[in-house]
Amino acid sequence: MSARVLITGGAGFLGSHLCDRYHNEGWDVICMDNLTTGSEKNISHLAGKERFKFIKFDVTNYIDIDGPLDLILHFASPASPIDYLEMPIQTLKVGSLGTHKALGLAKAKKARFLLASTSEVYGDPLEHPQKESYWGNVNPTGFRGVYDEAKRFAEAMTMAYNRFHGVETRIVRIFNTYGSRMRLRDGRALPTFFRQAFSNEPITVFGDGSQTRSFTYVDDLVEGIYRLAKSSEVEPVNIGNPEEITILEFAEEIIKITGSKSEIIFKELPADDPQVRQPDISKARRVLNWEPKTDRQSGLMKTMEYFKNMVQSDA
Ligand code: UDP
């Protein structure tokens, strides 16, 4: 019998790419999602296939799965600043209660558990680039706090299940990632800039655009997660592309590659927006022998067509 994986948040952007990867590797894949931010469209190509099953379910409730499980990838959570602003309580609940339920299931099934954590645990970082050993600079009561603190709690809960119950756990800290199946209107910089560029609308840069991010192409991220799940590393591992760029330069880059006539306009910087973000990936290089293969230029070229089609069908 093939190995069996449960992917929570499996109909989301990252979750659905993981469903594809594990299915292609011959695994039996159970995709669970309550479709709050995920979409059945992301997994429609897998529907009806052997070794694939979709269950519409909210993981903050007791999870009941028939049969054995070898691995749980816990990816359920709203994950863009607009989402946590609109759904602050659900965000806190899925990170805390949802992680607890998923860990309880891992314990009952003797399955390995991998938590999708995030660079947001570093908050607005005072250390740059960010190593896994950095404890972060998070405002617990700010609007991003609902996501950041839920993920920090989820990491603590994961380590407690490892130490106290002996569950085999892994923690990935994901940095900004892009690729097909991202929602056009999730408010994030990359889909927003593509949408504005293809519609020749002004590109909205928040603040003066001097804040930085480091963008990872989705296939690289999936490879890093796949390797981490197989590895024996219990402590958190950063997976991200260290190529760093200011948001203003990024807006200019999108205008250039799309050949857009858009101008750049400046809007107010949201509260607690991290000023810098760049992963230190020496640990991933060392313990997973992983590093990104796709530079930003080629990743954006690969993703551009997807956004162009999305903008056309949106219009
Ligand atoms: N941003 C922007 N214009 C937009 C959306 C986002 O300038 O229309 C900025 C945002 O303030 C942040 C950066 O782009 O500094 C990345 O934002 P995103 O929401 O993509 O990710 P995160 O802040 O979670 O890294």
PDB file of N, CA and C and ligand atoms in Angstrom, residues 81 84 120 144 176 187-190 192-193 196 204-206 211 213 215 247 269-270 273-274 277, ligand 1:
ATOM      1  N   PRO A  81      -2.056  39.422   4.522  1.00  0.00           N
ATOM      2  CA  PRO A  81      -2.451  40.470   5.472  1.00  0.00           C
ATOM      3  C   PRO A  81      -3.933  40.859   5.355  1.00  0.00           C
ATOM      4  N   TYR A  84      -6.011  38.118   7.165  1.00  0.00           N
ATOM      5  CA  TYR A  84      -6.081  38.120   8.630  1.00  0.00           C
ATOM      6  C   TYR A  84      -6.792  39.347   9.161  1.00  0.00           C
ATOM      7  N   GLU A 120       6.844  35.368   9.353  1.00  0.00           N
ATOM      8  CA  GLU A 120       6.150  36.326  10.223  1.00  0.00           C
ATOM      9  C   GLU A 120       6.480  36.101  11.701  1.00  0.00           C
ATOM     10  N   ARG A 144      -1.397  42.387  12.619  1.00  0.00           N
ATOM     11  CA  ARG A 144      -0.706  41.186  12.130  1.00  0.00           C
ATOM     12  C   ARG A 144      -0.487  40.173  13.246  1.00  0.00           C
ATOM     13  N   ASN A 176       8.082  34.743   1.724  1.00  0.00           N
ATOM     14  CA  ASN A 176       7.164  35.115   0.626  1.00  0.00           C
ATOM     15  C   ASN A 176       7.362  34.215  -0.588  1.00  0.00           C
ATOM     16  N   GLY A 187      -4.539  40.751  -1.983  1.00  0.00           N
ATOM     17  CA  GLY A 187      -3.964  41.958  -1.391  1.00  0.00           C
ATOM     18  C   GLY A 187      -2.448  41.939  -1.307  1.00  0.00           C
ATOM     19  N   ARG A 188      -1.840  40.802  -1.604  1.00  0.00           N
ATOM     20  CA  ARG A 188      -0.382  40.730  -1.543  1.00  0.00           C
ATOM     21  C   ARG A 188       0.244  41.535  -2.676  1.00  0.00           C
ATOM     22  N   ALA A 189       1.499  41.924  -2.448  1.00  0.00           N
ATOM     23  CA  ALA A 189       2.166  42.781  -3.421  1.00  0.00           C
ATOM     24  C   ALA A 189       2.229  42.122  -4.809  1.00  0.00           C
ATOM     25  N   LEU A 190       2.654  40.865  -4.875  1.00  0.00           N
ATOM     26  CA  LEU A 190       2.930  40.273  -6.195  1.00  0.00           C
ATOM     27  C   LEU A 190       1.684  40.124  -7.069  1.00  0.00           C
ATOM     28  N   THR A 192      -1.128  41.709  -6.736  1.00  0.00           N
ATOM     29  CA  THR A 192      -1.674  43.063  -6.934  1.00  0.00           C
ATOM     30  C   THR A 192      -0.900  43.791  -8.033  1.00  0.00           C
ATOM     31  N   PHE A 193       0.421  43.717  -7.977  1.00  0.00           N
ATOM     32  CA  PHE A 193       1.244  44.412  -8.981  1.00  0.00           C
ATOM     33  C   PHE A 193       1.010  43.819 -10.382  1.00  0.00           C
ATOM     34  N   GLN A 196      -2.441  45.036 -11.542  1.00  0.00           N
ATOM     35  CA  GLN A 196      -2.409  46.452 -11.917  1.00  0.00           C
ATOM     36  C   GLN A 196      -1.618  46.651 -13.211  1.00  0.00           C
ATOM     37  N   THR A 204       0.255  50.306  -6.816  1.00  0.00           N
ATOM     38  CA  THR A 204       0.185  50.895  -5.468  1.00  0.00           C
ATOM     39  C   THR A 204       1.340  50.405  -4.603  1.00  0.00           C
ATOM     40  N   VAL A 205       2.341  51.251  -4.402  1.00  0.00           N
ATOM     41  CA  VAL A 205       3.452  50.916  -3.509  1.00  0.00           C
ATOM     42  C   VAL A 205       3.146  51.524  -2.137  1.00  0.00           C
ATOM     43  N   PHE A 206       3.219  50.705  -1.104  1.00  0.00           N
ATOM     44  CA  PHE A 206       2.930  51.190   0.248  1.00  0.00           C
ATOM     45  C   PHE A 206       4.187  51.804   0.866  1.00  0.00           C
ATOM     46  N   GLN A 211      10.984  49.261   1.918  1.00  0.00           N
ATOM     47  CA  GLN A 211      10.951  47.969   2.632  1.00  0.00           C
ATOM     48  C   GLN A 211      11.325  46.852   1.653  1.00  0.00           C
ATOM     49  N   ARG A 213      11.662  42.582   0.522  1.00  0.00           N
ATOM     50  CA  ARG A 213      11.175  41.210   0.629  1.00  0.00           C
ATOM     51  C   ARG A 213      12.071  40.341  -0.256  1.00  0.00           C
ATOM     52  N   PHE A 215      11.572  36.923  -2.635  1.00  0.00           N
ATOM     53  CA  PHE A 215      10.477  36.118  -3.185  1.00  0.00           C
ATOM     54  C   PHE A 215      10.961  34.749  -3.670  1.00  0.00           C
ATOM     55  N   ILE A 247      10.540  46.985  -2.372  1.00  0.00           N
ATOM     56  CA  ILE A 247       9.217  46.868  -2.998  1.00  0.00           C
ATOM     57  C   ILE A 247       9.091  47.852  -4.174  1.00  0.00           C
ATOM     58  N   LEU A 269       1.699  53.191   4.416  1.00  0.00           N
ATOM     59  CA  LEU A 269       2.278  51.903   4.820  1.00  0.00           C
ATOM     60  C   LEU A 269       1.414  51.293   5.933  1.00  0.00           C
ATOM     61  N   PRO A 270       0.973  50.035   5.765  1.00  0.00           N
ATOM     62  CA  PRO A 270       0.179  49.406   6.832  1.00  0.00           C
ATOM     63  C   PRO A 270       0.981  49.293   8.140  1.00  0.00           C
ATOM     64  N   ASP A 273       4.259  46.765   9.224  1.00  0.00           N
ATOM     65  CA  ASP A 273       4.786  46.172   7.992  1.00  0.00           C
ATOM     66  C   ASP A 273       6.301  45.978   8.175  1.00  0.00           C
ATOM     67  N   PRO A 274       6.783  44.728   8.088  1.00  0.00           N
ATOM     68  CA  PRO A 274       8.223  44.518   8.285  1.00  0.00           C
ATOM     69  C   PRO A 274       9.074  45.354   7.310  1.00  0.00           C
ATOM     70  N   ARG A 277      13.167  41.805   5.046  1.00  0.00           N
ATOM     71  CA  ARG A 277      12.956  40.358   5.199  1.00  0.00           C
ATOM     72  C   ARG A 277      13.844  39.614   4.213  1.00  0.00           C
TER      73      ARG A 277
HETATM   74  N1  UDP B   1       2.656  46.146  -0.690  1.00  0.00           N
HETATM   75  C1  UDP B   1       2.602  47.238  -1.532  1.00  0.00           C
HETATM   76  N2  UDP B   1       1.506  47.396  -2.346  1.00  0.00           N
HETATM   77  C2  UDP B   1       0.474  46.519  -2.373  1.00  0.00           C
HETATM   78  C3  UDP B   1       0.546  45.394  -1.525  1.00  0.00           C
HETATM   79  C4  UDP B   1       1.651  45.239  -0.697  1.00  0.00           C
HETATM   80  O1  UDP B   1       3.523  48.074  -1.552  1.00  0.00           O
HETATM   81  O2  UDP B   1      -0.495  46.752  -3.136  1.00  0.00           O
HETATM   82  C5  UDP B   1       3.831  46.000   0.185  1.00  0.00           C
HETATM   83  C6  UDP B   1       3.523  45.641   1.633  1.00  0.00           C
HETATM   84  O3  UDP B   1       3.283  46.801   2.400  1.00  0.00           O
HETATM   85  C7  UDP B   1       4.785  44.922   2.045  1.00  0.00           C
HETATM   86  C8  UDP B   1       5.253  44.250   0.751  1.00  0.00           C
HETATM   87  O4  UDP B   1       4.595  44.922  -0.308  1.00  0.00           O
HETATM   88  O5  UDP B   1       5.772  45.828   2.444  1.00  0.00           O
HETATM   89  C9  UDP B   1       4.919  42.769   0.678  1.00  0.00           C
HETATM   90  O6  UDP B   1       3.573  42.636   1.012  1.00  0.00           O
HETATM   91  P1  UDP B   1       2.786  41.268   0.939  1.00  0.00           P
HETATM   92  O7  UDP B   1       1.398  41.528   1.421  1.00  0.00           O
HETATM   93  O8  UDP B   1       2.949  40.676  -0.390  1.00  0.00           O
HETATM   94  O9  UDP B   1       3.543  40.299   1.938  1.00  0.00           O
HETATM   95  P2  UDP B   1       4.089  40.424   3.442  1.00  0.00           P
HETATM   96  O10 UDP B   1       3.922  41.838   3.947  1.00  0.00           O
HETATM   97  O11 UDP B   1       3.297  39.451   4.214  1.00  0.00           O
HETATM   98  O12 UDP B   1       5.499  40.085   3.275  1.00  0.00           O
END
